[in-house]
mmCIF file of C-alpha atoms in Angstrom:
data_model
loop_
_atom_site.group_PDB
_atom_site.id
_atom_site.type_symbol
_atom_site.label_atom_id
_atom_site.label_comp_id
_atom_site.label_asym_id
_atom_site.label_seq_id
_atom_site.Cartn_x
_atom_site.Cartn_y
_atom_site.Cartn_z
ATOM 1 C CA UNK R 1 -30.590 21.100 23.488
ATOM 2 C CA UNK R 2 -32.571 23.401 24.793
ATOM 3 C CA UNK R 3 -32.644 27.277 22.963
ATOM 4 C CA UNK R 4 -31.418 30.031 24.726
ATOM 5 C CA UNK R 5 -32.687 33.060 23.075
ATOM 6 C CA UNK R 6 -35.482 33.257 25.235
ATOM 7 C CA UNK R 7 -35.776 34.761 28.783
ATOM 8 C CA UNK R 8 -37.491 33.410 31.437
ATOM 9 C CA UNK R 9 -40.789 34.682 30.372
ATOM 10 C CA UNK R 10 -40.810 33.212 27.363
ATOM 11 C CA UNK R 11 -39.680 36.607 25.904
ATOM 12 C CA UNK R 12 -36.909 36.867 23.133
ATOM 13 C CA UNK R 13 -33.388 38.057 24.368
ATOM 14 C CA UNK R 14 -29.808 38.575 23.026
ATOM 15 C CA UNK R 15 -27.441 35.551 25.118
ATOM 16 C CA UNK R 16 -25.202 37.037 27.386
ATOM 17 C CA UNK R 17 -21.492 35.945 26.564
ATOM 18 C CA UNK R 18 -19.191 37.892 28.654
ATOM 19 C CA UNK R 19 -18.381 34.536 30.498
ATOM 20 C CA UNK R 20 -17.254 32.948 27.323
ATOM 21 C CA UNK R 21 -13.376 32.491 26.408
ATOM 22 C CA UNK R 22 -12.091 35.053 23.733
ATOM 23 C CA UNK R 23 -10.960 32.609 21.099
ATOM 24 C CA UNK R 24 -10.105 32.741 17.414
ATOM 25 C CA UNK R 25 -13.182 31.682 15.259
ATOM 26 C CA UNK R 26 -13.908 30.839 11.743
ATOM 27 C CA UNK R 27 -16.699 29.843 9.717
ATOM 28 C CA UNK R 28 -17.104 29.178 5.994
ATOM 29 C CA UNK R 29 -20.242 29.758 4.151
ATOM 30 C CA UNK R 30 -21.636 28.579 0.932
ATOM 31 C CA UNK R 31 -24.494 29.816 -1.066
ATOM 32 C CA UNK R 32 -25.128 29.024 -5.264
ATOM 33 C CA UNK R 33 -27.290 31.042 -7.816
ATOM 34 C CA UNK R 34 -28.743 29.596 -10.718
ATOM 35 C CA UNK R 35 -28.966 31.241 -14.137
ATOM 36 C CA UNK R 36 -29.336 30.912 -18.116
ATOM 37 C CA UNK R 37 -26.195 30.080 -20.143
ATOM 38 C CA UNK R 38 -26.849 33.596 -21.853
ATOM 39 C CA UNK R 39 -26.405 35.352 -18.199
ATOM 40 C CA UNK R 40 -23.504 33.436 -17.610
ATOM 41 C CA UNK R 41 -21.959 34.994 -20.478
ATOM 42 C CA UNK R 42 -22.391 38.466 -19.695
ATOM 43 C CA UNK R 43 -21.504 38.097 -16.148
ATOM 44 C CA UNK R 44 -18.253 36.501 -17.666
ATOM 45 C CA UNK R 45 -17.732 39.648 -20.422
ATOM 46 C CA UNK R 46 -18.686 42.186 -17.882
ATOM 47 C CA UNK R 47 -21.665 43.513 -20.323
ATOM 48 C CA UNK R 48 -24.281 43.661 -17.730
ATOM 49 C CA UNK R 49 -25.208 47.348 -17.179
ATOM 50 C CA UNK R 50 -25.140 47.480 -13.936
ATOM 51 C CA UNK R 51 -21.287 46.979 -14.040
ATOM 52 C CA UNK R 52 -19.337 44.406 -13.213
ATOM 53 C CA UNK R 53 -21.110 41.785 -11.345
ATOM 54 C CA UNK R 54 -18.661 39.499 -9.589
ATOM 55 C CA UNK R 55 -17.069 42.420 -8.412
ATOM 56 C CA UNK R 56 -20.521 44.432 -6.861
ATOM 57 C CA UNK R 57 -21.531 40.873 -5.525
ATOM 58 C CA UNK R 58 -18.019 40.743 -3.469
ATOM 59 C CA UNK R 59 -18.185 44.175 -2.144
ATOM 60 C CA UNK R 60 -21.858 43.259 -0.941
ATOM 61 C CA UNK R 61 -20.888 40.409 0.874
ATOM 62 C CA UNK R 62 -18.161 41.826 3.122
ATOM 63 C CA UNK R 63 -20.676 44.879 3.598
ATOM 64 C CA UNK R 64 -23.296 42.409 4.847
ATOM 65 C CA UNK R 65 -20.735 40.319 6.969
ATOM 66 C CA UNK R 66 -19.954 43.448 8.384
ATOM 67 C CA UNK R 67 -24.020 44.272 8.701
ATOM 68 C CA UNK R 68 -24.901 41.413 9.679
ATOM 69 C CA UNK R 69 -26.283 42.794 13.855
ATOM 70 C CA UNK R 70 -27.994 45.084 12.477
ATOM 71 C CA UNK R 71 -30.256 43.049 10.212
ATOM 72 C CA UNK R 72 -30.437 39.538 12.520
ATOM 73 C CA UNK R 73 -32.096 40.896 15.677
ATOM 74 C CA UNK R 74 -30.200 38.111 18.372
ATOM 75 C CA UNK R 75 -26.823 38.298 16.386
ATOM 76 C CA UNK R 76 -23.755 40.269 18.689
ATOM 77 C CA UNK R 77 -21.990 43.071 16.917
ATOM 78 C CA UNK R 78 -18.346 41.471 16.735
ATOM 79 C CA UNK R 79 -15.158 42.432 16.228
ATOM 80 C CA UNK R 80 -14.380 40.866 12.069
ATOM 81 C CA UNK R 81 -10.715 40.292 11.398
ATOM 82 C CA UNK R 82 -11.073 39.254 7.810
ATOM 83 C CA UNK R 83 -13.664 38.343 5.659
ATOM 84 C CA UNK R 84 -12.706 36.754 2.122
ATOM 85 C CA UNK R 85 -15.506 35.594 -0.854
ATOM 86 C CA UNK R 86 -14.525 33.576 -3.488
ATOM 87 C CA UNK R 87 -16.765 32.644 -6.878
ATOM 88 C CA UNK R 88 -16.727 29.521 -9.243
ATOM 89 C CA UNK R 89 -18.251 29.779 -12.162
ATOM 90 C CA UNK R 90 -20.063 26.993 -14.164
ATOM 91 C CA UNK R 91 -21.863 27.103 -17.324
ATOM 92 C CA UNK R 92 -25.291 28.247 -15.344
ATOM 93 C CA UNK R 93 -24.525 28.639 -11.658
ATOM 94 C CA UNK R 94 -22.567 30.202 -9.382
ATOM 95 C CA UNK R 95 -20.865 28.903 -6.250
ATOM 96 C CA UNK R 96 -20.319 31.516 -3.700
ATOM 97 C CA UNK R 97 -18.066 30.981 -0.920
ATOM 98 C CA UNK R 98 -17.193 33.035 2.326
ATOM 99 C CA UNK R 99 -14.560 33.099 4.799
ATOM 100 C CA UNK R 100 -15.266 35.318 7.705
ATOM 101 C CA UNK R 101 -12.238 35.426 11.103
ATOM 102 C CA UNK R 102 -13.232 37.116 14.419
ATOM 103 C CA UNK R 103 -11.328 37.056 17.659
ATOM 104 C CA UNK R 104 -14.609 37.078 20.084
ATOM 105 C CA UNK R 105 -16.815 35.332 22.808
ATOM 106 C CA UNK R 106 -19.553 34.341 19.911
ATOM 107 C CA UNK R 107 -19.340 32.366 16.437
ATOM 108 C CA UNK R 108 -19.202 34.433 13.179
ATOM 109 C CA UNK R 109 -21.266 31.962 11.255
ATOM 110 C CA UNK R 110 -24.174 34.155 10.712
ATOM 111 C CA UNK R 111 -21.823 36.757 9.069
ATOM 112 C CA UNK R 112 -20.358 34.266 7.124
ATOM 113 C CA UNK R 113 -24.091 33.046 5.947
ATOM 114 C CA UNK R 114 -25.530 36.353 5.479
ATOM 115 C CA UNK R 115 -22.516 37.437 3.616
ATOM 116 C CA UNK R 116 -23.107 34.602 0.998
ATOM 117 C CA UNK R 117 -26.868 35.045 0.877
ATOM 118 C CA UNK R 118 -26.475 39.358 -0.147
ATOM 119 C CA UNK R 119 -23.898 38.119 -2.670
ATOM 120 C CA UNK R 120 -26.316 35.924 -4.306
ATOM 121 C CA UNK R 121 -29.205 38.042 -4.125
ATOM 122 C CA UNK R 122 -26.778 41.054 -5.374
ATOM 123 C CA UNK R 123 -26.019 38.946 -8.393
ATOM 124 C CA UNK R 124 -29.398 38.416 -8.740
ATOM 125 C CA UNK R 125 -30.162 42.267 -8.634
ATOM 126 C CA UNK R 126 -27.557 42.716 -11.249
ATOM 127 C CA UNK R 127 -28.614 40.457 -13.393
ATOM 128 C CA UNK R 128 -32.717 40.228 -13.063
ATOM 129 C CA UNK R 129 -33.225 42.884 -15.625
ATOM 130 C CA UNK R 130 -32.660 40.051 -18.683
ATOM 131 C CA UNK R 131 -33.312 37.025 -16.489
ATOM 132 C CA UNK R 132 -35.933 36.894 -14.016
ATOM 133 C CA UNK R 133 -35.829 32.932 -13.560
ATOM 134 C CA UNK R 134 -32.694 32.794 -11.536
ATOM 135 C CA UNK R 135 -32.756 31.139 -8.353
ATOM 136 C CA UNK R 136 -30.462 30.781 -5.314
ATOM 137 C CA UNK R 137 -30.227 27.450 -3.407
ATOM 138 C CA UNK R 138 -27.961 25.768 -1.215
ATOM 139 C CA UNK R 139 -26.964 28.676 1.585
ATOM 140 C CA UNK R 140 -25.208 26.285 4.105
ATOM 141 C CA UNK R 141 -22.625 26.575 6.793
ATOM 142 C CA UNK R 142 -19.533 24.457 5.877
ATOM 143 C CA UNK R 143 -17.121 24.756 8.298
ATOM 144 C CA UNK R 144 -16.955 26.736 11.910
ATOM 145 C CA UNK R 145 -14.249 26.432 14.621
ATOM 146 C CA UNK R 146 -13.587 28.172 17.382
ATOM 147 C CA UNK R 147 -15.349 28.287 20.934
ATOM 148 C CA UNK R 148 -16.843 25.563 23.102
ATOM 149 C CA UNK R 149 -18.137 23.346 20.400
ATOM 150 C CA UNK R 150 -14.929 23.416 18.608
ATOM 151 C CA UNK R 151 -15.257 22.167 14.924
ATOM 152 C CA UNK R 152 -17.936 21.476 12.673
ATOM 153 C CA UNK R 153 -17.406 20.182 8.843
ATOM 154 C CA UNK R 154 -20.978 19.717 6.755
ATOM 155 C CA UNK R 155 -20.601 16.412 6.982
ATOM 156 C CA UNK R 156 -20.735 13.459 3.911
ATOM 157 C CA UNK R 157 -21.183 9.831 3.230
ATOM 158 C CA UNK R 158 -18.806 7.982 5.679
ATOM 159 C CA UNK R 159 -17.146 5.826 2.398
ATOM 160 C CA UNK R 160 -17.153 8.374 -0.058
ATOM 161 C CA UNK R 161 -13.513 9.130 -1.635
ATOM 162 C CA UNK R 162 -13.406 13.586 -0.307
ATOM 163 C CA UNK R 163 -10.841 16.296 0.640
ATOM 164 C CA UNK R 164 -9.957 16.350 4.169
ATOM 165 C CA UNK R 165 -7.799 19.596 4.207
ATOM 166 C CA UNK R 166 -6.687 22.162 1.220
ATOM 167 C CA UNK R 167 -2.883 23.302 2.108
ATOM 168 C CA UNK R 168 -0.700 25.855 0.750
ATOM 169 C CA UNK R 169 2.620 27.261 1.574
ATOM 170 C CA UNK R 170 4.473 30.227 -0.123
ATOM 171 C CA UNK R 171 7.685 28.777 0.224
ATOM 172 C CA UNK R 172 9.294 25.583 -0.919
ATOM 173 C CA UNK R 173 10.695 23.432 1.315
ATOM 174 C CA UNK R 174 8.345 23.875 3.683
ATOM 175 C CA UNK R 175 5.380 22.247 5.076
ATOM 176 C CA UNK R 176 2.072 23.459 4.036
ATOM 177 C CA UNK R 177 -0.920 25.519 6.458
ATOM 178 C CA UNK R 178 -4.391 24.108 6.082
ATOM 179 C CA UNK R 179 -6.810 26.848 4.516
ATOM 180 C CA UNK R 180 -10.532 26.229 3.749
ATOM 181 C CA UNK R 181 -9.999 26.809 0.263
ATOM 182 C CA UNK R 182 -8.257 27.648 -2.263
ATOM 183 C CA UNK R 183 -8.552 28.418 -6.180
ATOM 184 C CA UNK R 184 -7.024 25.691 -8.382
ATOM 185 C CA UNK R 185 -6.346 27.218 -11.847
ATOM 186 C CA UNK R 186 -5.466 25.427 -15.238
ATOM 187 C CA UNK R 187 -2.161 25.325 -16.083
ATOM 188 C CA UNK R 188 -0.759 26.189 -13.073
ATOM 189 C CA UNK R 189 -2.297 24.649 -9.543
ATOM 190 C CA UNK R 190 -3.344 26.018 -6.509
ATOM 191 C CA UNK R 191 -3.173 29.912 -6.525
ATOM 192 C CA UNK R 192 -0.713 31.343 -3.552
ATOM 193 C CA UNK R 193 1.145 28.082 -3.463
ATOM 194 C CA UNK R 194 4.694 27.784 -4.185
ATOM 195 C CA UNK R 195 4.964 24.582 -5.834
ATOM 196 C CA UNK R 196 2.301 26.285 -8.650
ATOM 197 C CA UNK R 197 3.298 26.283 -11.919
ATOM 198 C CA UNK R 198 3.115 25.692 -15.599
ATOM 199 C CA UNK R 199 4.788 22.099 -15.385
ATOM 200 C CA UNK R 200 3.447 18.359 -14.665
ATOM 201 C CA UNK R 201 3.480 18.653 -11.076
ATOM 202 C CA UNK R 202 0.737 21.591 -10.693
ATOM 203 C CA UNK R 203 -0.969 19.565 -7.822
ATOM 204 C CA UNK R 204 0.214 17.319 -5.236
ATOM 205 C CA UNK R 205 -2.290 14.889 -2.961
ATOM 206 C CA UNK R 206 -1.346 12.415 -0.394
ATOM 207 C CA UNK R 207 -3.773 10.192 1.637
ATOM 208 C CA UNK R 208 -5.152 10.405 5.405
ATOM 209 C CA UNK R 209 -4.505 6.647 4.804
ATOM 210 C CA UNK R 210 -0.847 6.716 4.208
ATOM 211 C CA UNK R 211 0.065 9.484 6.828
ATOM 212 C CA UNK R 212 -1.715 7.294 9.305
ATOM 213 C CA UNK R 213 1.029 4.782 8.828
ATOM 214 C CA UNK R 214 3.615 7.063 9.854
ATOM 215 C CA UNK R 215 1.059 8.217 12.782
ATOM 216 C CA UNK R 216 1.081 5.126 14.144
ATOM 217 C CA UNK R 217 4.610 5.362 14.552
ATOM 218 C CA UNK R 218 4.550 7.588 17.248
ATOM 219 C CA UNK R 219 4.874 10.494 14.875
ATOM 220 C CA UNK R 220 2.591 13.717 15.580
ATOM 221 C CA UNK R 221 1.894 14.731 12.221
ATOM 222 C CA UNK R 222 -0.841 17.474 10.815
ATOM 223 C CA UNK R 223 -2.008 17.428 7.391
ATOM 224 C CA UNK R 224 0.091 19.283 5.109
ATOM 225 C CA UNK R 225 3.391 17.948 6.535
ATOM 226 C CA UNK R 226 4.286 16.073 3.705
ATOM 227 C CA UNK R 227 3.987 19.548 1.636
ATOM 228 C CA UNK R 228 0.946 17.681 0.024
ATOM 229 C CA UNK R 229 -1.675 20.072 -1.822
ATOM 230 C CA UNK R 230 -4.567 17.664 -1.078
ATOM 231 C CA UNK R 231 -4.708 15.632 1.601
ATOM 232 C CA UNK R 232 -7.625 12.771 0.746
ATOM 233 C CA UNK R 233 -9.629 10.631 2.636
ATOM 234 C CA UNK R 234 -11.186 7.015 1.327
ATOM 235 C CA UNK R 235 -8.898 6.482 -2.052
ATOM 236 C CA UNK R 236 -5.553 4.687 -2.637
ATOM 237 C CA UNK R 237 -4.101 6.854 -4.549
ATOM 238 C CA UNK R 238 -0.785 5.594 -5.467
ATOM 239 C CA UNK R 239 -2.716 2.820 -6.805
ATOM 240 C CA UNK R 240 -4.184 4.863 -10.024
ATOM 241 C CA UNK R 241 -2.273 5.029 -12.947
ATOM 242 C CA UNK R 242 -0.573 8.025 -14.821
ATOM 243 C CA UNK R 243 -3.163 9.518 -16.943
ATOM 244 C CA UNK R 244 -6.361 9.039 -14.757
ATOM 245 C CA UNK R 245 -8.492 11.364 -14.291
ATOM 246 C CA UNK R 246 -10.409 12.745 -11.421
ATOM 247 C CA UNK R 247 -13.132 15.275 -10.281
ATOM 248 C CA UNK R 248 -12.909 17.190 -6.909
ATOM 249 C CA UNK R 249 -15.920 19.351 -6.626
ATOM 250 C CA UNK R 250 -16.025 21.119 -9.554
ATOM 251 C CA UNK R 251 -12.554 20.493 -10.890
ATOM 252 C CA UNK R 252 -11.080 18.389 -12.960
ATOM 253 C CA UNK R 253 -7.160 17.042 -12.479
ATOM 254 C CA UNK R 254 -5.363 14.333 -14.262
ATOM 255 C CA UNK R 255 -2.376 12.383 -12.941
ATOM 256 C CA UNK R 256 0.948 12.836 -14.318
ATOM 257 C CA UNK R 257 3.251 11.057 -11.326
ATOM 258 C CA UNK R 258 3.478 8.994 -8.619
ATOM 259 C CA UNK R 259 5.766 9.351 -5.893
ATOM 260 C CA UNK R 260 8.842 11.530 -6.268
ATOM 261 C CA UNK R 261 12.578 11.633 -5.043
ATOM 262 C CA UNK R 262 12.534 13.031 -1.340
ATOM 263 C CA UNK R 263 14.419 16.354 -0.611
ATOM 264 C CA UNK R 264 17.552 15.701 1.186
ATOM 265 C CA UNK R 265 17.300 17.774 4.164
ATOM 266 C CA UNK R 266 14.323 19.664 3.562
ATOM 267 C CA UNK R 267 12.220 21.041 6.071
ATOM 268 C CA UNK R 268 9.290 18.333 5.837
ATOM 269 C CA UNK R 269 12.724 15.348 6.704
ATOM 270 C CA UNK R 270 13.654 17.318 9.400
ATOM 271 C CA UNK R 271 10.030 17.465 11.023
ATOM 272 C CA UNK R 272 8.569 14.118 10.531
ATOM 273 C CA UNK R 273 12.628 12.082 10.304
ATOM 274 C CA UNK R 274 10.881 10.269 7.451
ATOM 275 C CA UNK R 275 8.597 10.603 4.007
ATOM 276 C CA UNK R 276 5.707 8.830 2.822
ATOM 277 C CA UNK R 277 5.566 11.370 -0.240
ATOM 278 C CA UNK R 278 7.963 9.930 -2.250
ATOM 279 C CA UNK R 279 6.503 6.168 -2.201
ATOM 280 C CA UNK R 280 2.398 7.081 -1.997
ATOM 281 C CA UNK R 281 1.877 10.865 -2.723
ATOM 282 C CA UNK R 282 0.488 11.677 -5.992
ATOM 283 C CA UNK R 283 1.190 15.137 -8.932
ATOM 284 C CA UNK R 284 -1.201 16.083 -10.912
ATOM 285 C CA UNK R 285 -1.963 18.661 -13.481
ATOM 286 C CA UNK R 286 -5.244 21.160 -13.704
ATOM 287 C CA UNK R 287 -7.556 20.320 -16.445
ATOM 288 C CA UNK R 288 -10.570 22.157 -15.059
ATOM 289 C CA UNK R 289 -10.390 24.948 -12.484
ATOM 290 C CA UNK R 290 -12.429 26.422 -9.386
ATOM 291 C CA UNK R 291 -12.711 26.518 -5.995
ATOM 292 C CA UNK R 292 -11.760 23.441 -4.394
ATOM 293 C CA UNK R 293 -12.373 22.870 -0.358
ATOM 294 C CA UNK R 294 -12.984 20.801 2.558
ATOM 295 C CA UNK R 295 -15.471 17.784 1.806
ATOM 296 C CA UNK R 296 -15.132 18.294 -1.849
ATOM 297 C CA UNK R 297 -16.281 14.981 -3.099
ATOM 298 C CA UNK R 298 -13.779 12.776 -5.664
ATOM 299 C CA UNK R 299 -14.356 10.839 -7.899
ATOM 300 C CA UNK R 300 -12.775 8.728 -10.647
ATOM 301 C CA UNK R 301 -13.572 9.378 -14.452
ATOM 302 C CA UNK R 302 -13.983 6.182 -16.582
ATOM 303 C CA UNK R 303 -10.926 5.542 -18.832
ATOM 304 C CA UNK R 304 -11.455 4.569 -22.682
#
């Protein structure tokens, strides 16, 4: 492929894109700081003296989103619709994650990636006064769409169990929208979703697997249909029994049911005439919360 942010003379230039369709784009970025345990702590308590860290490091991100032509010399000054940065925490790290929407003739990925490096290196500027030994790793796009090339997911091993698609609706009844992530939180489930909740059914997942059987019925079906939280890609889920647990990315969930009585005339009967919830979806509860998103890998923890 050849580069086209040269001119004929060899000479750098910024690519001319008024032929290019207006479309909707998206891109999700991901960037993680390390840290000590002690930082962790203060960051978490707000007793850093800068002020509070998590909130500085989220105002510097949109900022540099919204920055980011003027610091990349071939980047286009677009029009940003929304830009959105989410943190997980762990005991020394911290994920950083950014959503950035334009309507335009170019990709925002560079916001999104510049918005996720400034947040990391404003954490670090918060923080370097008691710890000079943090370092930042892992700035990678995750997602893009929009445009000529259309999508791109980072992509990961072709038989590993992963998330295929996070989806939430505010309603019940109602079949879910993909979003590229979300925050699952103990004791409750996916934040903005109305199934969430302090009961046994925080969660819900269903196979690629088992909504390909109904696909292959002549059925048109998106993921989320089946109101599913999770849709999964590589396990059999209503094979596990109640009371495994599982890690997706960072997060921990353990099953408390499989399958469930269908909704007589709901929303998700009336779109798809049939339900593969009830038989293969799985419910489970939040044991360990975070951001959880596209290509999150999953994996099974050992029973006793």
């Amino acid at each position: 492929m050849d580069l086209t942010h040269f001119n004929e003379d060899g000479l750098p230039r910024m690519v001319d894109v008024s032929e290019k369709e207006t479309t909707k784009r998206v891109a999700v970025a991901h960037s993680r700081i390390y840290m000590k345990k002690e930082t962790m702590q203060k960051i978490t308590e707000k007793s850093i003296k800068k002020g509070d860290v998590l909130s500085v490091a989220q105002t510097a991100a949109i900022m540099a989103a919204k920055k980011t032509s003027e610091i990349i010399p071939m980047c286009h000054n677009i029009f940003i619709t929304g830009v959105d940065v989410k943190f997980e925490l762990a005991d020394d790290f911290i994920d950083i994650f950014v959503q950035s929407n334009t309507e335009s003739k170019t990709g925002i990925e560079m916001e999104s990636l510049t918005a996720a490096s400034v947040a990391a290196l404003t954490i670090y500027d918060m923080c370097k006064a008691i710890d000079r030994s943090m370092r930042i790793t892992n700035v990678e796009l995750l997602h893009k769409e929009g445009g000529k090339s259309g999508v791109y997911n980072r992509s990961v091993d072709s038989d590993e169990a992963v998330v295929i698609d996070v989806n939430i609706s505010e309603e019940k009844g109602t079949v879910k929208t993909p979003v590229e992530f979300a925050e699952l939180r103990v004791d409750h489930g996916l934040v903005g979703d109305a199934h969430a909740g302090n009961w046994h059914r925080q969660v819900s997942l269903l196979a690629e697997e088992s909504i390909n059987k109904m696909r292959e019925m002549g059925l048109d079906l998106k993921d989320g249909d089946f109101a599913e939280n999770i849709t999964t890609r590589n396990i059999e889920l209503f094979t596990l029994p109640v009371g495994q647990v599982l890690t997706i990315g960072e997060c921990v969930l353990e099953v408390t049911q499989i399958g469930k009585e269908c909704h007589k005339g709901c929303a998700i009967k009336q779109k798809v005439g049939n339900c593969i919830m009830p038989t293969e979806g799985i419910f489970c509860k939040v044991l360990k919360g975070g951001i959880i998103k596209k290509n999150d890998k999953i994996k099974l923890v050992e029973l006793n």
